[in-house]
XYZ file of C-alpha atoms in Angstrom:
702
model
C 123.341 47.387 123.954
C 122.769 47.863 127.715
C 125.661 48.703 130.036
C 126.047 45.148 131.374
C 126.225 43.652 127.872
C 128.611 46.345 126.744
C 130.904 45.683 129.722
C 130.880 41.930 128.998
C 131.733 42.573 125.338
C 134.674 44.792 126.308
C 135.968 42.186 128.778
C 135.798 39.458 126.099
C 137.527 41.712 123.570
C 140.350 42.513 126.004
C 140.811 38.795 126.630
C 141.148 38.227 122.894
C 143.650 41.039 122.601
C 145.755 39.617 125.402
C 145.437 35.891 124.854
C 144.528 35.233 121.237
C 141.722 32.920 120.274
C 140.435 31.122 123.371
C 141.277 27.453 123.579
C 143.769 27.459 120.671
C 146.765 29.430 121.883
C 146.873 31.073 118.465
C 148.148 34.668 118.433
C 145.652 37.379 117.629
C 147.630 38.498 114.564
C 150.303 36.623 112.604
C 152.047 36.617 109.252
C 151.598 33.403 107.273
C 152.669 32.202 103.871
C 154.855 29.886 101.884
C 157.863 30.975 103.942
C 156.559 29.384 107.173
C 154.323 26.654 105.775
C 151.238 28.765 106.560
C 151.824 28.080 110.252
C 149.685 30.532 112.197
C 151.882 30.188 115.297
C 155.286 30.600 113.622
C 155.373 34.366 113.015
C 153.249 36.299 115.536
C 152.892 40.030 115.144
C 153.060 42.697 117.855
C 150.927 45.819 118.168
C 152.858 49.079 118.450
C 151.854 52.242 120.285
C 149.913 53.490 117.280
C 147.860 50.339 116.804
C 149.841 48.928 113.890
C 150.600 45.199 113.841
C 154.116 44.393 112.681
C 156.901 41.813 112.751
C 160.594 42.102 111.819
C 162.264 39.167 110.055
C 165.923 38.604 109.078
C 166.870 39.309 105.441
C 166.115 36.400 103.148
C 163.401 34.955 105.382
C 160.822 35.252 102.630
C 161.650 34.131 99.115
C 160.907 36.213 96.036
C 157.377 35.631 94.705
C 156.299 33.827 97.887
C 152.655 34.098 98.890
C 152.017 35.895 102.177
C 148.884 36.774 104.080
C 147.832 38.367 107.306
C 146.064 35.985 109.679
C 143.753 37.480 112.276
C 141.279 36.412 114.902
C 138.204 38.646 114.886
C 136.439 39.767 118.076
C 133.887 36.959 117.632
C 136.669 34.369 117.545
C 136.654 33.693 113.797
C 139.939 33.184 111.942
C 140.422 35.121 108.688
C 143.198 35.510 106.123
C 143.737 38.893 104.524
C 146.056 40.484 101.965
C 148.556 42.660 103.915
C 147.656 46.336 103.750
C 151.151 47.420 102.673
C 151.749 44.645 100.129
C 153.539 45.805 96.962
C 152.211 43.101 94.645
C 149.065 41.025 94.829
C 147.836 38.290 92.487
C 145.037 35.800 92.130
C 145.529 32.225 90.969
C 145.168 32.554 87.189
C 144.470 28.844 86.877
C 141.516 28.959 89.234
C 138.327 30.827 88.293
C 137.107 33.157 91.028
C 140.143 32.662 93.259
C 140.942 35.319 95.828
C 144.059 37.458 95.771
C 147.242 36.601 97.659
C 149.905 39.008 98.768
C 153.151 38.343 96.876
C 156.535 39.191 98.363
C 158.410 40.932 95.551
C 162.208 41.110 95.530
C 163.605 40.070 92.108
C 167.117 41.205 93.052
C 167.450 38.001 95.114
C 167.127 35.837 91.989
C 170.574 34.604 90.967
C 169.612 34.613 87.282
C 167.441 37.751 87.221
C 167.820 39.429 83.807
C 168.040 43.201 83.570
C 164.826 44.916 82.543
C 165.302 46.764 79.277
C 163.033 49.646 78.241
C 160.992 48.606 75.240
C 161.763 44.911 75.726
C 159.215 42.309 74.736
C 157.231 40.631 77.536
C 158.883 37.619 79.113
C 157.864 34.138 78.061
C 155.914 32.117 80.637
C 158.250 30.576 83.203
C 161.147 32.918 82.466
C 162.893 34.616 85.419
C 161.361 37.925 86.466
C 163.071 40.936 84.987
C 164.935 43.108 87.457
C 164.926 46.863 86.999
C 168.232 48.185 88.302
C 167.476 51.876 88.595
C 166.042 54.914 86.861
C 168.449 56.819 84.647
C 166.337 58.988 82.332
C 165.503 62.434 83.613
C 161.860 63.458 83.627
C 161.253 66.275 81.135
C 160.282 69.848 81.925
C 157.197 70.850 79.946
C 155.722 74.257 79.211
C 152.122 73.174 78.694
C 150.662 69.861 79.805
C 149.198 67.824 76.949
C 147.910 64.717 78.695
C 147.126 61.360 77.114
C 144.785 59.456 79.431
C 145.433 55.750 78.938
C 144.512 52.352 80.350
C 147.324 49.823 79.954
C 145.130 46.733 80.084
C 142.825 47.802 77.263
C 145.507 49.439 75.100
C 146.045 46.486 72.758
C 144.580 46.251 69.265
C 143.793 42.653 70.133
C 140.963 41.686 72.524
C 143.187 40.932 75.493
C 144.711 42.483 78.595
C 147.858 44.312 77.515
C 151.072 44.300 79.569
C 153.281 47.120 80.828
C 156.087 46.040 78.509
C 153.783 45.846 75.478
C 152.422 49.287 76.303
C 155.962 50.654 76.549
C 156.941 49.040 73.253
C 153.816 49.610 71.162
C 151.700 52.436 72.617
C 154.138 54.956 74.097
C 155.718 55.622 70.662
C 152.247 56.426 69.288
C 151.561 58.849 72.137
C 154.890 60.588 71.611
C 154.396 60.705 67.850
C 150.998 62.361 68.309
C 152.639 65.182 70.256
C 151.566 64.513 73.848
C 154.109 65.228 76.579
C 152.409 63.493 79.480
C 150.738 60.102 79.883
C 148.161 59.688 82.645
C 147.741 56.017 83.498
C 144.502 54.630 84.826
C 144.054 51.435 86.856
C 147.663 51.090 88.028
C 146.819 50.553 91.695
C 145.699 46.949 92.242
C 141.980 46.337 91.890
C 140.345 42.934 91.974
C 137.395 43.938 89.758
C 138.695 44.728 86.257
C 135.434 46.383 85.209
C 135.825 49.110 87.845
C 138.255 50.913 85.475
C 140.717 50.740 88.376
C 138.668 52.896 90.743
C 137.770 50.154 93.249
C 141.282 49.776 94.597
C 142.044 46.785 96.793
C 145.799 47.190 97.436
C 146.970 50.839 97.193
C 150.705 50.034 97.277
C 150.579 47.326 94.590
C 150.708 47.726 90.810
C 147.969 45.901 88.945
C 149.150 42.331 88.417
C 146.984 41.900 85.303
C 149.513 43.860 83.275
C 152.741 42.638 84.827
C 155.170 42.997 87.671
C 156.391 46.025 89.639
C 159.696 46.019 87.752
C 157.929 45.841 84.398
C 155.912 48.923 85.370
C 159.203 50.658 86.144
C 160.306 49.850 82.586
C 157.203 51.650 81.320
C 157.955 54.752 83.391
C 161.611 54.784 82.330
C 160.671 54.392 78.659
C 158.230 57.314 78.882
C 160.907 59.505 80.450
C 163.388 58.533 77.738
C 160.820 59.677 75.180
C 160.407 63.021 76.953
C 157.025 62.333 78.534
C 155.857 62.728 82.115
C 153.987 59.907 83.856
C 151.003 60.609 86.113
C 148.872 57.931 87.714
C 145.245 57.938 88.759
C 145.356 57.988 92.545
C 142.298 56.761 94.435
C 142.352 58.006 98.015
C 138.683 58.982 98.050
C 137.380 55.474 98.709
C 138.400 51.826 98.574
C 136.776 48.630 97.303
C 134.392 46.965 99.748
C 135.921 43.602 98.773
C 137.103 42.201 102.118
C 138.653 39.006 100.734
C 141.078 40.698 98.343
C 141.924 44.056 99.803
C 142.121 46.717 102.464
C 138.482 46.429 103.530
C 139.421 43.043 104.946
C 141.144 44.923 107.767
C 137.779 46.010 109.147
C 136.961 43.542 111.924
C 134.323 45.723 113.562
C 136.849 47.595 115.692
C 136.332 51.114 116.955
C 136.654 53.927 114.404
C 139.844 55.183 116.062
C 141.476 51.821 115.277
C 140.140 51.487 111.731
C 141.038 52.653 108.251
C 137.390 53.545 107.732
C 134.636 55.553 109.275
C 131.924 53.510 110.939
C 128.255 53.246 110.107
C 126.734 55.074 107.148
C 129.555 57.625 107.145
C 131.996 54.904 106.196
C 130.056 53.717 103.160
C 129.532 55.400 99.793
C 126.104 54.207 98.710
C 126.485 55.211 95.063
C 129.930 53.658 94.584
C 129.321 50.682 96.910
C 132.690 51.282 98.550
C 134.310 52.144 101.887
C 135.419 55.609 102.966
C 138.649 56.426 104.776
C 138.673 57.990 108.232
C 140.997 60.920 107.522
C 141.169 62.053 111.163
C 143.076 58.921 112.200
C 146.840 59.320 112.470
C 147.551 55.880 111.006
C 145.230 56.513 108.060
C 147.101 59.741 107.314
C 150.429 57.931 107.618
C 149.201 55.155 105.345
C 147.918 57.483 102.610
C 150.848 59.899 102.763
C 153.267 56.975 102.639
C 151.391 55.739 99.602
C 152.019 59.033 97.821
C 155.720 58.893 98.601
C 155.879 55.246 97.492
C 154.645 56.021 93.987
C 156.939 59.045 93.672
C 160.103 57.360 94.895
C 159.723 53.671 94.109
C 158.248 54.141 90.622
C 159.565 57.631 89.806
C 156.100 58.855 88.871
C 155.729 62.563 88.160
C 152.451 63.221 89.917
C 148.854 62.250 90.377
C 145.330 62.780 89.204
C 143.381 62.584 92.462
C 140.117 60.791 91.779
C 136.830 61.641 93.493
C 137.997 64.810 95.224
C 134.431 66.140 95.419
C 133.446 63.091 97.447
C 136.274 63.842 99.869
C 135.550 67.543 100.280
C 131.979 67.222 101.524
C 130.079 64.992 103.936
C 127.342 64.695 101.298
C 130.042 63.599 98.771
C 128.518 65.869 96.133
C 125.622 63.452 95.650
C 122.522 65.060 94.165
C 124.054 68.504 94.616
C 123.776 71.290 92.072
C 126.655 73.630 92.869
C 125.766 77.205 91.921
C 128.929 78.990 93.053
C 127.462 80.276 96.317
C 130.324 80.220 98.841
C 128.014 78.798 101.512
C 128.010 75.589 99.463
C 131.772 75.287 99.891
C 132.499 76.614 103.364
C 129.977 75.298 105.859
C 129.118 72.392 108.076
C 128.948 70.070 105.056
C 132.659 70.541 104.360
C 134.730 67.569 105.533
C 137.531 69.406 107.305
C 139.464 66.202 108.041
C 139.592 65.346 104.331
C 140.569 68.903 103.389
C 143.410 68.803 105.913
C 144.576 65.477 104.480
C 144.611 66.940 100.954
C 146.645 69.900 102.200
C 149.108 67.529 103.877
C 149.238 65.483 100.684
C 150.079 68.573 98.635
C 152.834 69.576 101.015
C 154.329 66.087 101.147
C 154.280 65.593 97.375
C 156.027 68.920 96.788
C 158.600 68.212 99.489
C 159.447 64.800 98.009
C 159.414 65.935 94.377
C 159.019 69.713 93.870
C 158.289 69.248 90.160
C 155.433 66.780 90.800
C 152.029 67.625 89.356
C 148.755 67.284 91.252
C 145.424 67.363 89.429
C 142.078 67.354 91.230
C 138.936 65.749 89.869
C 136.396 68.094 91.432
C 133.013 68.909 89.968
C 132.019 71.400 92.669
C 134.438 74.203 91.816
C 135.758 74.499 95.381
C 137.537 77.886 95.606
C 141.188 77.687 96.608
C 141.576 74.054 95.590
C 144.456 74.971 93.267
C 145.977 77.673 95.423
C 149.223 76.890 97.344
C 148.808 75.788 100.951
C 151.029 78.690 102.046
C 148.419 81.042 100.598
C 145.499 79.329 102.312
C 144.615 76.900 99.533
C 144.509 73.118 99.289
C 147.616 72.960 97.094
C 146.659 71.258 93.830
C 148.277 72.462 90.607
C 145.298 71.908 88.301
C 141.622 71.067 88.425
C 139.780 69.182 85.698
C 137.305 71.262 83.662
C 134.526 68.746 84.200
C 131.789 70.993 82.811
C 133.272 71.127 79.297
C 132.375 67.563 78.207
C 128.865 68.235 79.530
C 128.697 71.368 77.361
C 129.561 69.544 74.151
C 127.355 66.533 74.853
C 124.370 68.743 75.710
C 124.792 70.723 72.479
C 125.048 67.560 70.384
C 122.078 65.923 72.106
C 119.698 68.813 72.563
C 120.351 71.578 70.022
C 120.409 71.835 66.256
C 123.661 73.222 64.867
C 122.016 76.494 63.827
C 120.804 77.013 67.409
C 124.202 76.701 69.075
C 124.930 79.856 71.085
C 128.357 81.421 70.586
C 128.088 83.401 73.825
C 127.045 80.224 75.633
C 130.072 78.282 74.338
C 132.539 81.073 75.149
C 131.014 81.609 78.596
C 131.334 77.926 79.505
C 134.853 77.711 78.116
C 136.098 80.723 80.068
C 134.190 80.098 83.317
C 137.183 79.584 85.600
C 139.440 81.541 87.950
C 142.002 82.488 85.330
C 145.288 83.720 86.723
C 144.511 82.173 90.123
C 143.819 78.483 89.543
C 144.855 76.428 86.526
C 142.529 74.084 84.662
C 142.939 70.972 82.517
C 140.556 71.316 79.584
C 139.119 68.307 77.787
C 136.273 67.644 75.381
C 135.807 64.063 76.599
C 137.585 61.496 78.747
C 137.110 57.830 79.633
C 133.685 58.578 81.158
C 132.138 59.176 77.742
C 133.726 56.009 76.335
C 132.161 53.497 78.721
C 129.355 51.249 77.507
C 126.049 52.997 78.120
C 127.454 56.409 77.204
C 128.568 57.825 73.840
C 131.709 59.595 72.699
C 131.600 62.833 70.726
C 132.349 60.875 67.550
C 129.366 58.613 68.232
C 127.043 61.533 68.886
C 128.196 63.109 65.634
C 128.314 60.137 63.250
C 126.549 57.291 65.040
C 126.108 54.152 62.905
C 127.781 55.769 59.881
C 131.092 55.297 61.691
C 130.775 51.658 60.645
C 129.644 52.253 57.059
C 130.795 55.714 55.976
C 134.430 55.980 57.082
C 135.906 54.431 53.966
C 138.053 57.042 52.224
C 137.194 57.634 48.582
C 138.994 60.978 48.305
C 135.869 63.051 48.995
C 134.650 64.714 52.219
C 132.111 61.890 52.542
C 128.394 61.852 53.266
C 126.652 64.824 54.863
C 126.750 63.173 58.299
C 130.382 62.104 58.021
C 131.557 65.498 56.747
C 129.676 67.282 59.536
C 130.946 64.800 62.122
C 134.596 65.050 61.151
C 134.474 68.851 60.894
C 132.881 69.330 64.314
C 135.098 66.682 65.894
C 138.147 68.743 64.898
C 136.610 72.120 65.786
C 135.480 70.978 69.243
C 139.018 69.921 70.118
C 140.546 73.146 68.854
C 138.099 75.354 70.801
C 138.569 73.279 73.952
C 142.359 73.441 73.826
C 142.365 77.090 72.836
C 139.799 78.492 75.265
C 139.092 75.908 77.943
C 142.131 75.860 80.224
C 145.855 75.950 80.772
C 146.420 72.259 79.929
C 144.684 69.665 77.748
C 143.632 66.028 78.119
C 142.410 63.336 75.735
C 141.419 59.733 76.390
C 143.156 56.973 74.441
C 141.637 56.486 70.999
C 139.161 59.359 71.126
C 141.602 61.553 69.208
C 140.762 59.621 66.036
C 137.091 58.985 66.805
C 137.395 55.417 68.083
C 134.244 53.605 66.875
C 133.845 51.177 69.782
C 132.758 51.759 73.366
C 134.578 50.327 76.376
C 133.043 47.210 77.895
C 135.228 45.205 80.256
C 134.897 41.416 80.421
C 131.968 40.631 82.707
C 129.200 38.120 83.162
C 126.802 40.272 81.136
C 128.956 39.993 77.979
C 130.099 36.397 78.554
C 133.485 37.656 79.792
C 134.371 38.954 76.344
C 137.256 41.382 75.766
C 136.028 42.260 72.264
C 135.220 45.821 73.353
C 138.041 46.167 75.855
C 140.728 47.291 73.413
C 141.743 50.254 71.247
C 141.703 49.896 67.471
C 144.785 51.962 66.629
C 144.963 50.008 63.383
C 141.922 51.932 62.101
C 143.831 55.213 62.317
C 146.850 53.602 60.628
C 144.840 52.379 57.659
C 145.274 54.319 54.445
C 141.750 53.291 53.412
C 139.801 54.872 56.265
C 138.989 58.421 57.316
C 140.000 57.923 60.932
C 143.544 58.845 59.949
C 142.484 62.421 59.144
C 141.107 62.944 62.653
C 144.395 61.645 64.033
C 146.363 63.953 61.726
C 144.375 66.921 63.041
C 145.282 65.897 66.586
C 148.965 65.673 65.598
C 148.797 69.108 63.966
C 147.018 70.665 66.939
C 149.674 69.396 69.347
C 152.461 70.572 67.036
C 150.802 74.001 67.022
C 150.779 73.989 70.832
C 154.331 72.655 71.143
C 155.704 75.390 68.894
C 153.838 78.255 70.588
C 152.822 77.155 74.092
C 149.437 78.764 73.510
C 147.479 76.457 75.842
C 149.255 77.799 78.929
C 149.804 81.355 77.717
C 148.267 84.083 79.849
C 146.991 86.048 76.874
C 143.470 84.922 76.038
C 141.005 87.330 74.479
C 137.760 86.696 72.622
C 137.335 89.617 70.231
C 134.120 88.400 68.573
C 131.341 85.946 69.315
C 128.834 86.664 66.569
C 125.537 84.892 67.176
C 124.065 85.383 63.722
C 127.239 84.497 61.804
C 128.043 81.668 64.262
C 131.667 82.866 64.292
C 134.044 83.005 67.273
C 137.319 84.926 66.942
C 139.835 84.680 69.754
C 143.512 85.220 70.474
C 145.678 82.849 72.479
C 149.330 83.749 72.831
C 150.321 85.257 69.447
C 147.871 83.111 67.481
C 144.539 84.122 65.988
C 141.756 81.502 65.944
C 138.785 81.989 63.623
C 136.003 79.434 64.138
C 132.921 79.318 61.916
C 130.254 77.017 63.360
C 127.585 77.918 60.849
C 126.378 74.701 59.155
C 126.365 76.147 55.625
C 127.436 79.811 55.373
C 130.882 80.686 54.009
C 131.910 84.302 54.548
C 133.982 86.278 52.048
C 136.036 89.375 52.919
C 135.477 88.809 56.630
C 137.061 91.395 58.904
C 138.633 90.245 62.207
C 140.633 92.084 64.840
C 144.264 91.225 65.598
C 146.454 91.794 68.623
C 149.368 93.510 66.862
C 150.226 95.064 63.539
C 152.049 92.815 61.099
C 151.713 90.202 58.388
C 149.447 87.182 59.009
C 149.135 83.848 57.279
C 147.280 80.549 57.787
C 149.239 77.991 59.812
C 146.470 75.456 60.499
C 143.161 74.842 58.763
C 140.622 72.120 59.552
C 139.139 72.503 56.057
C 142.465 71.682 54.376
C 142.847 68.656 52.102
C 145.369 67.319 54.660
C 142.369 66.575 56.868
C 140.017 65.575 54.042
C 138.353 68.985 54.012
C 137.080 70.920 51.005
C 140.129 73.180 50.744
C 138.186 76.451 50.670
C 140.631 78.515 52.762
C 143.274 80.519 50.889
C 146.606 79.290 52.263
C 149.195 81.178 50.231
C 147.808 84.652 50.920
C 149.626 87.034 53.263
C 147.343 89.437 55.154
C 148.675 92.889 56.037
C 147.053 94.480 59.076
C 145.159 97.754 58.885
C 145.089 100.276 61.759
C 141.904 100.562 63.821
C 142.798 103.453 66.068
C 142.681 103.447 69.835
C 140.991 100.309 71.254
C 137.625 101.344 72.639
C 137.767 104.700 70.885
C 135.414 106.115 68.246
C 135.249 103.949 65.122
C 137.464 101.252 66.628
C 136.789 97.651 65.515
C 136.181 95.024 68.209
C 138.424 96.836 70.698
C 141.579 95.892 68.738
C 144.359 98.146 67.489
C 144.457 96.485 64.070
C 142.494 94.171 61.788
C 142.845 91.923 58.770
C 140.201 91.071 56.195
C 140.115 87.364 55.406
C 139.340 86.243 51.883
C 137.076 83.443 53.089
C 135.897 81.891 56.357
C 134.441 78.480 55.420
C 131.461 76.991 57.187
C 132.215 74.464 59.927
C 135.912 75.273 60.056
C 138.648 76.324 62.431
C 141.488 78.361 60.935
C 144.531 79.503 62.891
C 146.730 82.403 61.760
C 150.268 83.206 62.873
C 151.982 86.586 62.679
C 154.958 86.252 60.361
C 158.445 87.123 61.500
C 160.194 90.129 60.018
C 163.778 91.037 59.139
C 166.277 88.293 58.343
C 163.693 85.554 58.930
C 161.561 87.039 56.143
C 164.388 87.276 53.644
C 165.575 83.737 54.405
C 162.115 82.216 54.041
C 161.979 81.231 57.742
C 159.273 83.708 58.694
C 156.553 81.083 59.264
C 158.013 78.852 62.022
C 154.675 77.602 63.352
C 153.486 76.369 59.989
C 156.852 74.723 59.395
C 156.723 72.948 62.784
C 153.258 71.588 61.992
C 154.406 70.377 58.588
C 157.391 68.579 60.118
C 155.178 66.870 62.705
C 152.700 65.735 60.040
C 155.478 64.421 57.797
C 157.027 62.466 60.680
C 153.633 61.056 61.607
C 152.908 60.018 58.018
C 156.275 58.271 57.766
C 155.679 56.344 61.002
C 152.141 55.417 59.957
C 153.432 54.161 56.606
C 155.974 51.968 58.399
C 153.189 50.493 60.534
C 151.086 49.831 57.440
C 153.965 48.066 55.712
C 154.599 45.953 58.812
C 150.911 45.031 59.047
C 150.909 44.056 55.372
C 153.945 41.816 55.862
C 152.382 40.150 58.881
C 149.045 39.572 57.142
C 150.817 38.183 54.082
C 153.061 35.849 56.051
């Protein structure tokens, strides 16, 4: 554009800013909706010193559930209607296919007949008054080790439908608590117009997803989780935003200068792989908008923290695309680092901790950026945890590319322990939602494939060769990951029991079917299927962690990683883990090192009949330690001060040993508290599962 044309454009733009749309007398920006009959002249908005358009109305001007939109005249004179950027609820017209979203003014307290929202209540019938949540009362729990259940409310039903917040609170939260998790991480809570995006193409950052209910119904979910002793984290998407201009924030891009926009201009403002827009973190109003969004979720919904999505994309101008991070510090601290985004993340950390000191911040970063989980006061970015994103890749690569007998013990241990222990904390996981999406395969699918549909009937035996191998490795992989991989643990909804279906959201390609957009919890409840044994192992593993806190304990030592035997022996807290990954070799009289002298006994065994194993491990035997001299000295065994000799170490098994208590605990028969805690958890789970089976039988027989 030459200088004369540019000057003419600026003059025309200034005229629009001052006069509105030429020839109409319409203001440049106005608020329209049901409250003013969609009159574009009735409620003009004024631009403040920071470029924000706003209007102040008397209380009661806008009725509860009224539709509202932002009306604007673009620089080329066109009139557009947009969903307000700060809207707290946004809905489409459910009776009209393909309709755009409207902003909805939400204030149920103004309803004269608004019923109180009750935790665990059934969803309201159509046409009933909106429930009104009158305040949080339950105190969020304090947890020693994070055991996170990653869940998607919409696809959490057994039925092929979109589940609601109230149904999730009533039906799914009790399952999560029963399984032993102490934290639920909710995906797709921020409003997103495209359901199939898994919630990552956000359109309205301040609004809860209307597919699953209202803002007050989401508050019921949070309150119910807190009453059950579970924290609530939400997936927070501040790395990008949906490019959908009709339904969301991208509609606020009218071609204005970058300093007046939410987004960067040109190629820098577009993520070509995600097909989405990128925030301009150097703009004051963008910082205020995003930081306010953090405070909104903490204060309005009493959430306990966030999993920040796409942090790698934020940290670098190249967004991590096609990069192979090797650990060279030049990859992290150079001209490719997006300093504006890093500063925003530091501000976010400081704000979150100032609003709620106990809040938890988890970063999804694949690059391994040093200092990401170091406090801002110490020069870091301020996150509490990073996701161990390399661990799922480890397990999938082994299952895809290597025969069992070729698995490397040193390779597994090296990958599991490759983190800045003692400096930055890590959330370990064997798989998450990424492996569950159509086109990918979960660990259970890689292990058992089509036999999950034909070989999971329980006949009292370990099953076919493929099923026995699959169930054994499924349990072992989770135990190794929790024991070695980090200071916290995460699992995606349904994967704990080997869910046999992938995730495929309703879309044109599947004729808008929800058949694969659900979780078949009923399979794990069934007394006729093997899925229940995988779930029982998960319950036992979490009971083991709850009673010892091993996942966050500082003591982690691998005393043996024997390549020929395919055995890994490691200590975490006061527990001893013995893992035999050999496909067929059992080992008798197998010597292993222990941390301290004492008596040792099995407290958890993947080969036990409880988990439909072969029962080869000796459970009632007490092992007395033998001295091994000075660790590292002549004749010492595996650098440990003592050892025990195990009667048998079965193939494809994970066995955990606890050191028995002495003194009065021994004489009173209370010297094995860990084993007793696991037994109590399994008994409680079995009782709850039996109740669900009886209820299902009554319903099917009605």
